[in-house]
CSV table of C-alpha atoms in Angstrom, one decimal:
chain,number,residue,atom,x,y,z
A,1,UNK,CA,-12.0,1.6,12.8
A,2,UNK,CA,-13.9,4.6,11.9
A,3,UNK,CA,-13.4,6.8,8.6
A,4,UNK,CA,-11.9,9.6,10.1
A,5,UNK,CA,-9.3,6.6,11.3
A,6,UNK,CA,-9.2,5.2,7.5
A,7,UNK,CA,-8.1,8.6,6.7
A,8,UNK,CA,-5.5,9.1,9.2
A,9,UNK,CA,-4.0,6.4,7.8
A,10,UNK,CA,-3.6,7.7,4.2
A,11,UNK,CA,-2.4,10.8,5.5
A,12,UNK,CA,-5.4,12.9,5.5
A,13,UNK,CA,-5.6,15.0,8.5
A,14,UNK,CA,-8.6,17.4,7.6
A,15,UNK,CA,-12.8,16.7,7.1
A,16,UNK,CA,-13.8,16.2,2.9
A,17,UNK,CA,-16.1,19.2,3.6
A,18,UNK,CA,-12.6,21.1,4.5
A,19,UNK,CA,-11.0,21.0,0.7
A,20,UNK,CA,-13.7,24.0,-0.4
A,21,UNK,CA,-12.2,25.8,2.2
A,22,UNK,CA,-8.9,25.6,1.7
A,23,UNK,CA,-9.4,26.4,-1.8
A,24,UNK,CA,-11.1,29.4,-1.3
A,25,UNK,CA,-8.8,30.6,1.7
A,26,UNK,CA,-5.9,30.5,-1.3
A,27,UNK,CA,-8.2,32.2,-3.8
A,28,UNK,CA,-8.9,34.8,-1.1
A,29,UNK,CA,-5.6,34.8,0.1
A,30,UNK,CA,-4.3,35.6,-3.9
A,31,UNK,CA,-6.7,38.2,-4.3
A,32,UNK,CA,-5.4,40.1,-1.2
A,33,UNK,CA,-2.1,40.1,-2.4
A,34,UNK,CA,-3.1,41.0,-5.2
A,35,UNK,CA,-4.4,44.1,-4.3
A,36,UNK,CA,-2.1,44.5,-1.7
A,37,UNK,CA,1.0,44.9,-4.3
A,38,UNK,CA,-0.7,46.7,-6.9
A,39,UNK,CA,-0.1,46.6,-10.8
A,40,UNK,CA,2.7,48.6,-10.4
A,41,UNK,CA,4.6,45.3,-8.6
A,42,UNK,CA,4.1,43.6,-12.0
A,43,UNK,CA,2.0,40.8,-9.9
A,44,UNK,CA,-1.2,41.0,-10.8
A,45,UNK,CA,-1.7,38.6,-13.5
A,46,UNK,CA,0.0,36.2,-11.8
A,47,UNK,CA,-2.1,36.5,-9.1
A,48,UNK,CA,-5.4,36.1,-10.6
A,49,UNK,CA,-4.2,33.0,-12.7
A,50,UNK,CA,-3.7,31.8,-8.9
A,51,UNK,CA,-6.8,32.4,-7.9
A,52,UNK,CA,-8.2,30.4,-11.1
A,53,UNK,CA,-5.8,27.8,-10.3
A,54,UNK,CA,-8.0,27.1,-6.4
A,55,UNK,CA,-11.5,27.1,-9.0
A,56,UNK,CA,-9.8,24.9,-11.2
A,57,UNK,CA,-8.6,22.1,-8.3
A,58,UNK,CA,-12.2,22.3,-6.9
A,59,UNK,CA,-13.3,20.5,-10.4
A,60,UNK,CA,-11.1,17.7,-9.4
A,61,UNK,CA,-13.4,14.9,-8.0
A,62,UNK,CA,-12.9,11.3,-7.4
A,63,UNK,CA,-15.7,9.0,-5.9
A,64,UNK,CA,-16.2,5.2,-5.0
A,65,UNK,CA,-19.7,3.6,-6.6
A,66,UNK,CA,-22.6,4.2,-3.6
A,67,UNK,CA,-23.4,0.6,-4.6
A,68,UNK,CA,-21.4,-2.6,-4.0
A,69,UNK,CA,-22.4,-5.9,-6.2
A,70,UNK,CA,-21.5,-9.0,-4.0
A,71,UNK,CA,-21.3,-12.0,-6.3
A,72,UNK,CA,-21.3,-15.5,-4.6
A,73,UNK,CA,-19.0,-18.0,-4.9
A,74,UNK,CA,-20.6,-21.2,-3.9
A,75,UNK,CA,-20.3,-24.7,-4.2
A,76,UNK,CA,-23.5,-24.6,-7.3
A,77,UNK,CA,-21.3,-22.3,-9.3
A,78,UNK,CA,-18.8,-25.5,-9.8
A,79,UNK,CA,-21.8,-27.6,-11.1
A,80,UNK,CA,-23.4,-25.6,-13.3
A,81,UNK,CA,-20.0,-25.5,-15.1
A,82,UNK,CA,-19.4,-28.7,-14.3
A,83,UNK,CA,-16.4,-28.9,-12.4
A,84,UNK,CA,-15.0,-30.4,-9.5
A,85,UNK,CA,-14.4,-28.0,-6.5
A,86,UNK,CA,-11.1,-28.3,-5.5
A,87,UNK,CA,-10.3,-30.3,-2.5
A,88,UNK,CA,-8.8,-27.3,-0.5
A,89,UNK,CA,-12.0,-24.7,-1.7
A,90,UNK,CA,-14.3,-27.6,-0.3
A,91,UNK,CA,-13.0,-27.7,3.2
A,92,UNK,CA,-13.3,-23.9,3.2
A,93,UNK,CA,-16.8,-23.7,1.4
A,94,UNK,CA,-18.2,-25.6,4.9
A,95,UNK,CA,-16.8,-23.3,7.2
A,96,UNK,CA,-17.0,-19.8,5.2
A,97,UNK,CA,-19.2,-18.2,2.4
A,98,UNK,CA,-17.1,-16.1,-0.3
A,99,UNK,CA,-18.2,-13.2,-2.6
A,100,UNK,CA,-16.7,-11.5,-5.6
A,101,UNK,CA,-16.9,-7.7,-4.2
A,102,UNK,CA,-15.4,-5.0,-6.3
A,103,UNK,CA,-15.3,-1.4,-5.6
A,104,UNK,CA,-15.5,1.0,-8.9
A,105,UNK,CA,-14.1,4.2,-8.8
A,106,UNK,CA,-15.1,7.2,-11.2
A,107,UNK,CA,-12.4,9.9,-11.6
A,108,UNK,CA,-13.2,13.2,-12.9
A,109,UNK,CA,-10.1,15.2,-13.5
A,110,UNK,CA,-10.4,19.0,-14.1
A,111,UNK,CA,-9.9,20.1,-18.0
A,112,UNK,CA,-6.7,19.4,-18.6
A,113,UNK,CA,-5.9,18.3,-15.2
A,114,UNK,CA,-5.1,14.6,-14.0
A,115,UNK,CA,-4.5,12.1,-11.3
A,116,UNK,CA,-0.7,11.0,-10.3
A,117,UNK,CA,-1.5,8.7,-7.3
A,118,UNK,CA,-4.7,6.9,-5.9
A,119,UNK,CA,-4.8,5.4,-2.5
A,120,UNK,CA,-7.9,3.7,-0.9
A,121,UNK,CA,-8.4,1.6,2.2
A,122,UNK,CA,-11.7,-0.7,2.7
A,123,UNK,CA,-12.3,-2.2,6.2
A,124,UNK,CA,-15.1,-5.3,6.6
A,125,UNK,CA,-17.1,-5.3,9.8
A,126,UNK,CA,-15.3,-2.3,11.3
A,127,UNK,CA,-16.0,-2.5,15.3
A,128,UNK,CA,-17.7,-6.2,15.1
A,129,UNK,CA,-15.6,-8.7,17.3
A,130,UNK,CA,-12.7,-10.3,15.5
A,131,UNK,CA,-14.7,-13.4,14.8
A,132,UNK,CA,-17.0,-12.1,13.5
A,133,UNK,CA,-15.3,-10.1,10.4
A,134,UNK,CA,-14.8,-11.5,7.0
A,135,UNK,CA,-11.1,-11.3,5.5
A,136,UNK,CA,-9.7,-10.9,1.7
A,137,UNK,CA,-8.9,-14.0,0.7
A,138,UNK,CA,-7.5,-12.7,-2.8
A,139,UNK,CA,-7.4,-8.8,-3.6
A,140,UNK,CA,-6.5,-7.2,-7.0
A,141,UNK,CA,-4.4,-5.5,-7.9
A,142,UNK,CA,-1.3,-7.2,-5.8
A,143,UNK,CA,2.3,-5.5,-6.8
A,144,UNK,CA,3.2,-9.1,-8.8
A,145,UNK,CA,0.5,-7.4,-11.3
A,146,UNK,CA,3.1,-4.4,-12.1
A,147,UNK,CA,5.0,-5.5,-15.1
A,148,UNK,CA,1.8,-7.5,-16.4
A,149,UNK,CA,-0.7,-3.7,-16.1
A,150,UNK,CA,2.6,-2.0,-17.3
A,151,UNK,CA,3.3,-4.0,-20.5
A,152,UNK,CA,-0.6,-4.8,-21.5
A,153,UNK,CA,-3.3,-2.2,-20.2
A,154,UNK,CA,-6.8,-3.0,-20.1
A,155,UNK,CA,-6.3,-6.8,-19.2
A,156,UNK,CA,-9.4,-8.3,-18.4
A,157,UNK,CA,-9.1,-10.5,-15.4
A,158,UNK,CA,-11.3,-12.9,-13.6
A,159,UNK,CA,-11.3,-15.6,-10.8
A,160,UNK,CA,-10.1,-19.2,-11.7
A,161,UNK,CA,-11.1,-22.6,-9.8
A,162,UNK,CA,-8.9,-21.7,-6.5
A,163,UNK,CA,-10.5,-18.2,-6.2
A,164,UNK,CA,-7.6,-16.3,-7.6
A,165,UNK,CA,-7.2,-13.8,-9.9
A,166,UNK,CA,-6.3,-15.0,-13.2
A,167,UNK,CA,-6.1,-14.1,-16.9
A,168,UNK,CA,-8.2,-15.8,-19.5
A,169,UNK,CA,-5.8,-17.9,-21.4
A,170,UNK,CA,-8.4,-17.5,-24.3
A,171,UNK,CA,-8.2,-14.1,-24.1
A,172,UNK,CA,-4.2,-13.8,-23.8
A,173,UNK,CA,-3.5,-16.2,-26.5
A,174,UNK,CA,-3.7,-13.2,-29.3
A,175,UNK,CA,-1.5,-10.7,-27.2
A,176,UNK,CA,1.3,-12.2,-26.4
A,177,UNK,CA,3.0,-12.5,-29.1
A,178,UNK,CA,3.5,-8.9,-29.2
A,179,UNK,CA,5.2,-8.9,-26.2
A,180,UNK,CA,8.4,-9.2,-24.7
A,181,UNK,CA,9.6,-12.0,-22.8
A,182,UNK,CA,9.6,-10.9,-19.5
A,183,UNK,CA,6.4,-9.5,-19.6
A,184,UNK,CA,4.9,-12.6,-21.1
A,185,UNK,CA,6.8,-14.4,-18.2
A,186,UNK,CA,4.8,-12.4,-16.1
A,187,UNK,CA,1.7,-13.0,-17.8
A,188,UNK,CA,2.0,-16.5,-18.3
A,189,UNK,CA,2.3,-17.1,-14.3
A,190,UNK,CA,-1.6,-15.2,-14.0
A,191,UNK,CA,-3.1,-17.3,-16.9
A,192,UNK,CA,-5.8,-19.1,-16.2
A,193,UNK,CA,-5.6,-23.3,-15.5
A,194,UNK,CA,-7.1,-25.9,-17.9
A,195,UNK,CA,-10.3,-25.2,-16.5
A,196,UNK,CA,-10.1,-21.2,-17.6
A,197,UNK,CA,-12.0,-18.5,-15.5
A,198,UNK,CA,-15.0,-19.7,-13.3
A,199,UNK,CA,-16.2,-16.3,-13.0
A,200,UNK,CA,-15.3,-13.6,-15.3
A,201,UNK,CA,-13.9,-11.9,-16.5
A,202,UNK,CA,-14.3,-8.3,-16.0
A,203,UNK,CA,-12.5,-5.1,-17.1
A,204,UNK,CA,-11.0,-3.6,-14.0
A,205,UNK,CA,-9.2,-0.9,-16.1
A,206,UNK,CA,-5.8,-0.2,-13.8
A,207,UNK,CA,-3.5,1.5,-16.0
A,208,UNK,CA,-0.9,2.5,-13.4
A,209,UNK,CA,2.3,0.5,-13.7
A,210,UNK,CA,3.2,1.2,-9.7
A,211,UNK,CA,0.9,-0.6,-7.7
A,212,UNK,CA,1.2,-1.5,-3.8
A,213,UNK,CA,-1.6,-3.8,-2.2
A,214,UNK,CA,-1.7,-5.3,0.8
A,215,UNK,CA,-4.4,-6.7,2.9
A,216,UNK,CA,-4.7,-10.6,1.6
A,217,UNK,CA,-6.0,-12.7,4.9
A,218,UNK,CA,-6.5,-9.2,6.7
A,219,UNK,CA,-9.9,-7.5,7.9
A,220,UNK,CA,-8.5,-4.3,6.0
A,221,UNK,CA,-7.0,-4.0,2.4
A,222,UNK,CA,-4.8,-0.7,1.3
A,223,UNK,CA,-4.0,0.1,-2.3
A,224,UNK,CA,-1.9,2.4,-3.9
A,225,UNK,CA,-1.4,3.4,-7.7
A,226,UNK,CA,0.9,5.7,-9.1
A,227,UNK,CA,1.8,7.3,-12.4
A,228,UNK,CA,4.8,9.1,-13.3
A,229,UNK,CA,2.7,10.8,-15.9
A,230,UNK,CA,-1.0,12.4,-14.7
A,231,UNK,CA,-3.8,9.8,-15.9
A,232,UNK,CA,-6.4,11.8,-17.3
A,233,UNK,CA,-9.0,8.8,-18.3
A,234,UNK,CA,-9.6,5.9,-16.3
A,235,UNK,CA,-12.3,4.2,-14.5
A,236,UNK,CA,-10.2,1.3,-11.8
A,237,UNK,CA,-12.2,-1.2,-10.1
A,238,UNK,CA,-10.6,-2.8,-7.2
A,239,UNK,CA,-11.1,-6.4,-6.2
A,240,UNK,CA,-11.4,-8.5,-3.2
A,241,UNK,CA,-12.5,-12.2,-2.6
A,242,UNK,CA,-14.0,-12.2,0.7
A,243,UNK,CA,-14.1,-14.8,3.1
A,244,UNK,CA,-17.1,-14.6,5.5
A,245,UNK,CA,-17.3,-17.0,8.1
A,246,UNK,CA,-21.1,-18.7,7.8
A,247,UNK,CA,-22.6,-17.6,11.0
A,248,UNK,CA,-22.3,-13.6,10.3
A,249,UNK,CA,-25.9,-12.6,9.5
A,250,UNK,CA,-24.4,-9.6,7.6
A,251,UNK,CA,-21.2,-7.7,5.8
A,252,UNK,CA,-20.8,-4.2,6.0
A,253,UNK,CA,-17.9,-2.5,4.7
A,254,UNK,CA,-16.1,1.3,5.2
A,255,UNK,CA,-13.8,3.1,2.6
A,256,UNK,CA,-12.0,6.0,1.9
A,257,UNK,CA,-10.2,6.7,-0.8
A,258,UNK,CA,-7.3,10.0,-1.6
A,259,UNK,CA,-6.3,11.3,-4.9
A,260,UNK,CA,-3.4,13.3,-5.5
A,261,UNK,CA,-4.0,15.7,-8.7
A,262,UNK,CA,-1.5,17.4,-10.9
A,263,UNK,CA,0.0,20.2,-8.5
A,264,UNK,CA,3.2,21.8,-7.9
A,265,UNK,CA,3.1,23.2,-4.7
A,266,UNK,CA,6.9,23.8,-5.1
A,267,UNK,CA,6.7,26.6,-7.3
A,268,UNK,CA,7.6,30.3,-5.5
A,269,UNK,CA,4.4,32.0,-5.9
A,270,UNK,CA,1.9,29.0,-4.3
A,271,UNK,CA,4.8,28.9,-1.3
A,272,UNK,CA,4.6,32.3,-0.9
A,273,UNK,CA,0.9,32.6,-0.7
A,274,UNK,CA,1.2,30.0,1.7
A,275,UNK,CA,2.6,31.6,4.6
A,276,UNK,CA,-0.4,34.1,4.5
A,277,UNK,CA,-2.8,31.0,4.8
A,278,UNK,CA,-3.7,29.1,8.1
A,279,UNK,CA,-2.0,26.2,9.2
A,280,UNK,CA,-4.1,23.9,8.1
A,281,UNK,CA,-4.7,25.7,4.8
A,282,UNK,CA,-0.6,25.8,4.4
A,283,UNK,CA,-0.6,22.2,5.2
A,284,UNK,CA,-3.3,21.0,3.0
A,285,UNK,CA,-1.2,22.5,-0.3
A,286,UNK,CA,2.2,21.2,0.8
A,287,UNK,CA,0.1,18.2,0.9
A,288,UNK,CA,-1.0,18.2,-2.8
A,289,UNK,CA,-4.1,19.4,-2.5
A,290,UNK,CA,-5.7,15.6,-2.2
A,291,UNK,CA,-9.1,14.8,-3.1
A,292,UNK,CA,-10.8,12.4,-1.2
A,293,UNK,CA,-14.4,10.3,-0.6
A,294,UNK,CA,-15.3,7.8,1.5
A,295,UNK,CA,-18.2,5.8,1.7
A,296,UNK,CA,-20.1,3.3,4.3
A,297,UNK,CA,-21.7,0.4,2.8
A,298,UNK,CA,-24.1,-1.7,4.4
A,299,UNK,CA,-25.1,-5.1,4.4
A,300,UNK,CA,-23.7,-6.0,1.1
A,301,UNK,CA,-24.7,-9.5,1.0
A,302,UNK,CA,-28.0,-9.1,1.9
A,303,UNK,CA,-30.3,-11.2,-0.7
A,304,UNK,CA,-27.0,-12.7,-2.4
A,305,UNK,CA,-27.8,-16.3,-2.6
């Protein structure tokens, strides 16, 4: 699929370059009102704080890295720590090559501003013939992280000897006490085996405790995180074991990713500067004003050994 079909998918029915746009149309349309009503209407503060409201969404930015690190999994990595490969991972290891790929996002809320929902899709191979495309064989975060990102935030995380995401039981052993039992339940399921992480860990930094992500043994993975509250300071990293069959000379990957900042399109004045906006430009707010990126990178594996 192409990007412009990435975004369709997340909602997004308008070009990146079209946000500026929008967000001037509403400052423009504020302004004419503005002066349209006069100070005598007792508007005109109102109106102007409007119009800073459209310069102060355009300082709402959100970006994917330009740069993807693929980190091999491979048979050599068992050895060096010396450890046998499990019997399943073997069988796959002859057929397919897997990499560690994660996809760092920064997020730059305006001043005093924040995020209350991320959504991102990545697609491997887009427009290659199905055998040719890699799949997720593992993605993170799943929902079954919920309770465990909810009760402990900043959980470092890392692959074990099957490829999945685990926590280090190391690492775990000095928080859970401090929790409750369900969410040590929860966390005592993603720990680590006897043999600990393989690979890892790494600070993926989700702090949202409503996550939905879906894609594991797909071409495509979707995520979404939400907040009840606007999260101001955060830098996620999304993961995803892929599976790349061994004769595909190359991995190339597309995303795009939507954030919704903190906006109340429901209020009287933005609806009623609305109807004097296009279409699109009306649609676009009752939308949320989303931010989005997107980003095409190529041949990720290239020199990964």
């Amino acid at each position: 699929m192409s990007i412009g079909d990435l975004y369709a998918e997340l909602g997004v029915d308008f070009q990146p370059d079209d946000r500026q746009k929008f967000l001037q149309e509403f400052a423009d349309v504020a302004r004419d009102y503005q002066s349209h009503l006069g100070p005598a209407e007792g508007k005109g503060i109102r109106t102007t704080q409007l119009e800073e409201l459209a310069a102060e969404l355009g300082k709402d930015v959100v970006t994917f890295s330009p740069q993807l690190t693929a980190l091999a999994l491979s048979k050599k990595m068992f050895t060096d720590l010396k450890l046998e490969v499990p019997p399943a991972i073997a069988s796959l290891l002859r057929r397919y090559d897997f990499y560690l790929v994660n996809f760092p996002i920064t997020v730059h809320p305006r001043p005093g501003g924040g995020f209350v929902q991320l959504e991102s899709i990545v697609e491997f191979n887009p427009g290659s013939p199905p055998k040719e495309r890699p799949i997720a064989y593992q993605i993170f975060p799943q929902d079954e992280w919920q309770s465990i990102i909810h009760a402990w935030q900043g959980v470092r995380v890392g692959l074990n000897e099957s490829f999945e995401f685990k926590i280090d039981p190391i690492q775990a052993a000095s928080g859970l006490p401090a929790l409750d039992s369900p969410a040590k339940a929860a966390i005592e399921l993603k720990l680590a085996g006897k043999a600990g992480l393989v690979f890892g860990p790494f600070d993926y930094d989700i702090r949202r405790p409503k996550i939905v992500g879906r894609g594991q043994g797909n071409v495509k993975v979707y995520w979404r995180m939400e907040s009840e509250e606007a999260i101001t300071q955060e830098q996620p990293c999304l993961g995803v074991v892929l599976q790349v069959p061994k004769d595909v000379p190359r991995v190339d990957i597309n995303g795009v990713l939507k954030a919704l900042p903190t906006f109340h399109y429901f209020t009287a004045e933005v609806r009623n500067l609305a109807e004097f906006m296009s279409s699109l430009g009306a649609n676009f707010f009752k939308k949320g004003a989303p931010v989005t990126h997107d980003m095409v990178w190529e041949d990720i594996t290239a020199g990964v050994n």
